[in-house]
mmCIF file of C-alpha atoms in Angstrom:
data_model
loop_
_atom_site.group_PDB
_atom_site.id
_atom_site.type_symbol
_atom_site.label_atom_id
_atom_site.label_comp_id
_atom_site.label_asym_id
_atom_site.label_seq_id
_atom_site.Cartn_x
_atom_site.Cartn_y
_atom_site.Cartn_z
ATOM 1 C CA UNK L 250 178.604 211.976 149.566
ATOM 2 C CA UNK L 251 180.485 209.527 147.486
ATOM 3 C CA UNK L 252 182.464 207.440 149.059
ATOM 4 C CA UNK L 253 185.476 204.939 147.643
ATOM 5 C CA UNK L 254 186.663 201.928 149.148
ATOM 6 C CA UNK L 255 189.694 199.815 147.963
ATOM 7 C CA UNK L 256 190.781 196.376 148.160
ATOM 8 C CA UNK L 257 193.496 195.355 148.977
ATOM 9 C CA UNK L 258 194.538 197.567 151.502
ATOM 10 C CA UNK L 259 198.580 196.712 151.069
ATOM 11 C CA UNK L 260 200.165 193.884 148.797
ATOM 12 C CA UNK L 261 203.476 192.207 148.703
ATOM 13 C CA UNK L 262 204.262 191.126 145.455
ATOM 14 C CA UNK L 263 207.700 188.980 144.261
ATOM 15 C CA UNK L 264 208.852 191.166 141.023
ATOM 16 C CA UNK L 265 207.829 189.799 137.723
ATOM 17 C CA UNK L 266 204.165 188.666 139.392
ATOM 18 C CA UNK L 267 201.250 190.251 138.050
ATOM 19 C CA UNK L 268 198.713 192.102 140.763
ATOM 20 C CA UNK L 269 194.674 193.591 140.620
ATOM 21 C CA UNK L 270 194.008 196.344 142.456
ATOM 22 C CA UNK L 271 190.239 197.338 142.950
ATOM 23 C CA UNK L 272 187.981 200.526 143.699
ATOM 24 C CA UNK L 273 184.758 200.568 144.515
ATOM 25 C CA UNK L 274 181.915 203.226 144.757
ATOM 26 C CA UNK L 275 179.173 203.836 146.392
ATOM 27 C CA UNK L 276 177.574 205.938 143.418
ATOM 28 C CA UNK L 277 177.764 205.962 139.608
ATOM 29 C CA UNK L 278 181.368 207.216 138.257
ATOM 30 C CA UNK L 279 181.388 210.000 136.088
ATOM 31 C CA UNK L 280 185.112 210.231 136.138
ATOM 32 C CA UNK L 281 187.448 207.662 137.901
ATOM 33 C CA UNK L 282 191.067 208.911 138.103
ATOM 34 C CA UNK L 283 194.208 206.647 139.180
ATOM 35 C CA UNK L 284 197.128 207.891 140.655
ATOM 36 C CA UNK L 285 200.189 206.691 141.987
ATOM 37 C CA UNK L 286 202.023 208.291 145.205
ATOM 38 C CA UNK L 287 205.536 207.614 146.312
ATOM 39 C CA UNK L 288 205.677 207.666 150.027
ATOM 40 C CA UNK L 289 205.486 211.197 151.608
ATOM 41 C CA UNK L 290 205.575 212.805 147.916
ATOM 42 C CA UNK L 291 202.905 213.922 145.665
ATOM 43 C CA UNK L 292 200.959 212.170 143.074
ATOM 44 C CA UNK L 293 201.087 211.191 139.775
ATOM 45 C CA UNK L 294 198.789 210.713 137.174
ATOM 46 C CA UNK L 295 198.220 207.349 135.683
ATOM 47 C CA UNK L 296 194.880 207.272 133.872
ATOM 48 C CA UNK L 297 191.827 208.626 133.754
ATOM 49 C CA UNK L 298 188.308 206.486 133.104
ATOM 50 C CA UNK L 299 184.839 207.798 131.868
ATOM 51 C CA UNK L 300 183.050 205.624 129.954
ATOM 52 C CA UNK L 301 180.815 202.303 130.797
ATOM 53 C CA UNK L 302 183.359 199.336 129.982
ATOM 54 C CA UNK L 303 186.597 201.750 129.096
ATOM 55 C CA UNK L 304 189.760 200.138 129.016
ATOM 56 C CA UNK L 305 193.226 202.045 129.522
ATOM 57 C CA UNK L 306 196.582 201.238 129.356
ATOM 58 C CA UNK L 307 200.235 202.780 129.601
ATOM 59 C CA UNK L 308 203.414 200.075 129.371
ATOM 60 C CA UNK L 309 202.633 197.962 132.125
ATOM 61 C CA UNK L 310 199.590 198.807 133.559
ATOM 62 C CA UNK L 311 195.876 198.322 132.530
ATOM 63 C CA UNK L 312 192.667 199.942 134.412
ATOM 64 C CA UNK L 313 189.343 199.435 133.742
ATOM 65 C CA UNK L 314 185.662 200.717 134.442
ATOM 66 C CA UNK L 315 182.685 198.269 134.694
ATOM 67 C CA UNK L 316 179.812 198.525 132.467
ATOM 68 C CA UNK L 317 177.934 199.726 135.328
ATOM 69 C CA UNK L 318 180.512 202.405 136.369
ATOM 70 C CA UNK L 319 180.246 201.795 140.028
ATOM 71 C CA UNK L 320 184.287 199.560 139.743
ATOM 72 C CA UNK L 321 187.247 200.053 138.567
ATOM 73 C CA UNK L 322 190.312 197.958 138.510
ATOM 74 C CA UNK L 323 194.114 198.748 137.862
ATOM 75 C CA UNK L 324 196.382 195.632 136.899
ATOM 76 C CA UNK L 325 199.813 195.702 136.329
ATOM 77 C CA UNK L 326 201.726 192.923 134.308
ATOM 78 C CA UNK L 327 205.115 191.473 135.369
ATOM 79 C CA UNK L 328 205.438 194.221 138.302
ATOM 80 C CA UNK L 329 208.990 195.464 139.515
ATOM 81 C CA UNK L 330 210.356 197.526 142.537
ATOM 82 C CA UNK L 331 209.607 200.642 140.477
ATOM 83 C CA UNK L 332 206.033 200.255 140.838
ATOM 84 C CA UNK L 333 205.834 200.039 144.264
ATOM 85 C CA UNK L 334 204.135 202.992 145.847
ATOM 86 C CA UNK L 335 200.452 203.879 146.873
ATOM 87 C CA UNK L 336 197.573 203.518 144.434
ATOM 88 C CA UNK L 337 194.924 206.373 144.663
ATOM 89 C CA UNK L 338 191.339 206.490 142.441
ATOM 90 C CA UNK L 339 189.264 209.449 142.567
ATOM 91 C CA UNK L 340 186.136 210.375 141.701
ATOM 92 C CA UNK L 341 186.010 213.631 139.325
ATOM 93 C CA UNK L 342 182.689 215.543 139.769
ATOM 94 C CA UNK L 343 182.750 218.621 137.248
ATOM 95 C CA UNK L 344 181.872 221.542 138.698
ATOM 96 C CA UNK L 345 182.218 224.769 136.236
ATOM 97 C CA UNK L 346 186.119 224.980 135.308
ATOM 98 C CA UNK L 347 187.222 222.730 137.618
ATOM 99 C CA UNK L 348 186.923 219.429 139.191
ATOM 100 C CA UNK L 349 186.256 217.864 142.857
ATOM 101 C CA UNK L 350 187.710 214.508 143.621
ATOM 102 C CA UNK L 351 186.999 212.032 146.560
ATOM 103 C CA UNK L 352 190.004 210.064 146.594
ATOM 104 C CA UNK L 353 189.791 206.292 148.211
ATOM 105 C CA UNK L 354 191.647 204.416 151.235
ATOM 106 C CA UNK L 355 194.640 203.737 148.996
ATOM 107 C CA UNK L 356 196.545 200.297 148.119
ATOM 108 C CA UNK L 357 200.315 200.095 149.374
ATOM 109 C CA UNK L 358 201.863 197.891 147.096
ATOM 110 C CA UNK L 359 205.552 196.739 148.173
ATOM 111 C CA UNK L 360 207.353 194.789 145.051
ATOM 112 C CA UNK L 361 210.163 192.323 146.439
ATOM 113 C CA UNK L 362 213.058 191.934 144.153
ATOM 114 C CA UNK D 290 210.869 225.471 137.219
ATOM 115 C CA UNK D 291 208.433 223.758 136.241
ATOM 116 C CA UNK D 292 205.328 221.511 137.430
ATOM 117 C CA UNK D 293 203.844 222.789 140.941
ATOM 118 C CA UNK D 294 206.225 223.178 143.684
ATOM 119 C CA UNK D 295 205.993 223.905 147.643
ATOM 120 C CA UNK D 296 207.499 225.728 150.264
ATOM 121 C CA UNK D 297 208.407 224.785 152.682
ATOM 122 C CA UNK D 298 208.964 220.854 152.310
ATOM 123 C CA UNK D 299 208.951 220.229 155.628
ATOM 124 C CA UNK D 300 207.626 222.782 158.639
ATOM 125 C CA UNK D 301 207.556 222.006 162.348
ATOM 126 C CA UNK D 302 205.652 225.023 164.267
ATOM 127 C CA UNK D 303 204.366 225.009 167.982
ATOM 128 C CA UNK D 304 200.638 225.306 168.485
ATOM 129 C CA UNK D 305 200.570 229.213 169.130
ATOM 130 C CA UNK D 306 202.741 230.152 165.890
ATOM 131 C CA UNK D 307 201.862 231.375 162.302
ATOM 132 C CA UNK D 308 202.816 229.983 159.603
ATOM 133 C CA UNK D 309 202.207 229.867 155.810
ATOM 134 C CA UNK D 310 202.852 227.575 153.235
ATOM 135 C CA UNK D 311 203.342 228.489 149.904
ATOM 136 C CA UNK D 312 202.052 226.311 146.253
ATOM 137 C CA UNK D 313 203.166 227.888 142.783
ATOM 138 C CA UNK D 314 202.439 226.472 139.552
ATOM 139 C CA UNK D 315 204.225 226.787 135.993
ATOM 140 C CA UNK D 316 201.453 225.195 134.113
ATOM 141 C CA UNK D 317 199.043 228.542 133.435
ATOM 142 C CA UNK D 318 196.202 226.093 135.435
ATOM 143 C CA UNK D 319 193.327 228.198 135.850
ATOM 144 C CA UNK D 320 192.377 225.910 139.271
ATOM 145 C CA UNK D 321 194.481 225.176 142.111
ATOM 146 C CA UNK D 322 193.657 222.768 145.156
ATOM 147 C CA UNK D 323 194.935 222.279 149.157
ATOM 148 C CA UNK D 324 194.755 218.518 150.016
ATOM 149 C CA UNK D 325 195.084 217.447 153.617
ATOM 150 C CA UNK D 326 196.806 213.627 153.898
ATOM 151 C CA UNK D 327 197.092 212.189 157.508
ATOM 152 C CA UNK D 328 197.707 208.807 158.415
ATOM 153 C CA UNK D 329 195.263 206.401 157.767
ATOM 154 C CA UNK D 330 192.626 208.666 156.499
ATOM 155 C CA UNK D 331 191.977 209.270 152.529
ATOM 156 C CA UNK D 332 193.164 212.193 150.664
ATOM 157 C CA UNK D 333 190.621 214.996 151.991
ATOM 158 C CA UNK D 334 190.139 218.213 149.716
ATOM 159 C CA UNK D 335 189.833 221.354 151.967
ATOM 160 C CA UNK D 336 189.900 224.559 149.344
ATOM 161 C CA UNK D 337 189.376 224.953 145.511
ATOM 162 C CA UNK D 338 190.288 227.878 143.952
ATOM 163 C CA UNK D 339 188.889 228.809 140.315
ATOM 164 C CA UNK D 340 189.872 231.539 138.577
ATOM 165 C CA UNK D 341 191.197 233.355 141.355
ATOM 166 C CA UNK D 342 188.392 233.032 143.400
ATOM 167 C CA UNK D 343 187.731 230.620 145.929
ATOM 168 C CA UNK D 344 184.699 228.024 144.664
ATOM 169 C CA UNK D 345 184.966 225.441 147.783
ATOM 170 C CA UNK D 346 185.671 225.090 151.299
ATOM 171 C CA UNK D 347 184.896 221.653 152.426
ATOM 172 C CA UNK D 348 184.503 222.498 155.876
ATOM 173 C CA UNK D 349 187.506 223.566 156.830
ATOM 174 C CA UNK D 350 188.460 225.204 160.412
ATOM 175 C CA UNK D 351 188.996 228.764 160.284
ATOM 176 C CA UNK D 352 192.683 228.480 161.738
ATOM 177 C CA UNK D 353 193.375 227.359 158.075
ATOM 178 C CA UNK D 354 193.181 230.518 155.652
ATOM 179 C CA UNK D 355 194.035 230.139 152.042
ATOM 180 C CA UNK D 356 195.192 232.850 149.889
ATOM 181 C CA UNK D 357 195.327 233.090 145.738
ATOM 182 C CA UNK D 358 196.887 236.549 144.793
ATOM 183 C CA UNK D 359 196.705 235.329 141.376
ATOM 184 C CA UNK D 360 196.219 232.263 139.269
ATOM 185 C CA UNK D 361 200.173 230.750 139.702
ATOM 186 C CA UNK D 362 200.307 231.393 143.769
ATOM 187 C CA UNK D 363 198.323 229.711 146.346
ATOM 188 C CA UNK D 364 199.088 229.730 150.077
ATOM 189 C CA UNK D 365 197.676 228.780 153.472
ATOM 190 C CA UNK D 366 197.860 230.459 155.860
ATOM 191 C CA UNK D 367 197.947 228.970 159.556
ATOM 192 C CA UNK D 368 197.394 230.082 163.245
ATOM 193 C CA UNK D 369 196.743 228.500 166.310
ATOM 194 C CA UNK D 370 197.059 224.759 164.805
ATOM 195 C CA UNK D 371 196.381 221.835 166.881
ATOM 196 C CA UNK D 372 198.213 218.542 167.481
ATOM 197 C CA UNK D 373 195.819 216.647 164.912
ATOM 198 C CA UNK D 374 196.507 218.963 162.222
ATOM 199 C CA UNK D 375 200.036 217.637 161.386
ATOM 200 C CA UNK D 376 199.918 215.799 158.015
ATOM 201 C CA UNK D 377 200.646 216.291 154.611
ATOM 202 C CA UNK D 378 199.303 218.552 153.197
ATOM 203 C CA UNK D 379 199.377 218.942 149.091
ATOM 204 C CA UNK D 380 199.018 221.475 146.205
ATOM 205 C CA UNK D 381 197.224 220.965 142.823
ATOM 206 C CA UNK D 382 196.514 222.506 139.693
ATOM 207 C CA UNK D 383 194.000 221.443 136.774
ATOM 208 C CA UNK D 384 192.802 222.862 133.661
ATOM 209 C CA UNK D 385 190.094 221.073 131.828
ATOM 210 C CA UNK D 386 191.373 219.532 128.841
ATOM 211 C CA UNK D 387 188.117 217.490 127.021
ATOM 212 C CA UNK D 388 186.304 217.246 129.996
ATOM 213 C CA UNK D 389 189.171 215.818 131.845
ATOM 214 C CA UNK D 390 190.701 217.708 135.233
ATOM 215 C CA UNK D 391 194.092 215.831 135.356
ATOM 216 C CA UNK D 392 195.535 217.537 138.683
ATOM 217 C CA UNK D 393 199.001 218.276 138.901
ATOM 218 C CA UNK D 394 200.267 217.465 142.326
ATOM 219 C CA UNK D 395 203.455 219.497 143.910
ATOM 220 C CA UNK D 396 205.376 217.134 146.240
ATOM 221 C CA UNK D 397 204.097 218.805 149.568
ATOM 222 C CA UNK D 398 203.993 219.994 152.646
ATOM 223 C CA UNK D 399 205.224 217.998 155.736
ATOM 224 C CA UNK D 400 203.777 219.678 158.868
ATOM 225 C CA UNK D 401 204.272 218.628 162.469
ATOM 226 C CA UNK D 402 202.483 220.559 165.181
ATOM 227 C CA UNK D 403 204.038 220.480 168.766
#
């Protein structure tokens, strides 16, 4: 089974620093998702990664997906308190009209005004 | 309404009760999803349902029973829970859109079991 790991697990950032969260998998990424999750809520789409060396972003924040598609990264410019939440990626594997998705350990990010 | 929504937000049963919870969507999905979120553990997917029919159980104890009446209702239905089942647990829909499955999450499903 595939299996995500990410790093770090929580960050404390002052607002206006920039931050890298990564995502790691154990097997080739045919679909890497990011999503963000206020606590005790549901989540919300961010982006969504398939190719080799694809590069995403919406206002502030920027993922990526290696060459090798085994990594992603999500980077966020200039943070503030509204970004604080948790940071989910999933792996999409198609499956005939819809889609399974192993979701990682998750980043807590705290932003300090 | 729109997006997915849940009922109840928050539920608080004692181990020999039954209880459902209920997911609707507004989004004419043709997939909906039951996610399980405790503490400290990733996001775990329990059932899939495609098309009305259910496509995946990931292993899932039979004192969870999920229901799909029709493509904008899902429930779960549950009996004879245990301590270790309280968590989050969380509603999706998807509809491939150019090979992408964005899921639409509702907010979810607090659950404590006493």
């Amino acid at each position: 089974s595939q299996e995500l790991e990410q790093s770090p697990q929580s960050l404390i950032v002052q607002e206006g620093k920039n931050l890298t969260i990564n995502c790691t998998s154990s097997k080739t990424l045919y679909g890497l998702y990011w999503y963000k999750q206020k606590y005790g809520e549901g989540l919300i789409f961010l982006m969504m990664l398939q190719k080799g060396g694809e590069e995403k972003s919406h206002e502030k924040i920027t993922a990526k997906l290696d060459e090798k598609k085994q990594q992603s990264s999500l980077h966020i410019t200039a943070s503030q308190p509204s970004h604080a939440g948790i940071y989910l990626c999933g792996a999409g594997l198609s499956s005939g009209g819809y889609q399974k998705v192993t979701f990682g350990t998750g980043t807590k990010l705290q932003v300090i005004p | 309404e729109t997006g997915v929504t849940q009922t109840p937000r928050h539920l608080v049963m004692g181990m020999t009760n039954k209880k459902s919870l209920k997911c609707e969507q507004h989004l004419g999905h043709n997939a909906m999803y039951w996610y399980k979120q405790s503490a400290k553990k990733p996001l775990e997917l329990m059932f899939v349902y495609s098309l009305e029919e259910r496509v995946e159980n990931n292993s899932v104890p039979s004192r969870f029973s999920p229901e799909c009446p029709n493509s904008s209702h899902l429930f779960l239905h549950l009996h004879t829970l245990q301590p270790e089942d309280s968590a989050l647990y969380l509603c999706a829909s998807s509809q491939e859109i150019s090979e992408t499955y964005e899921q639409y999450f509702g907010p979810g499903t607090r659950l404590t079991v006493t």
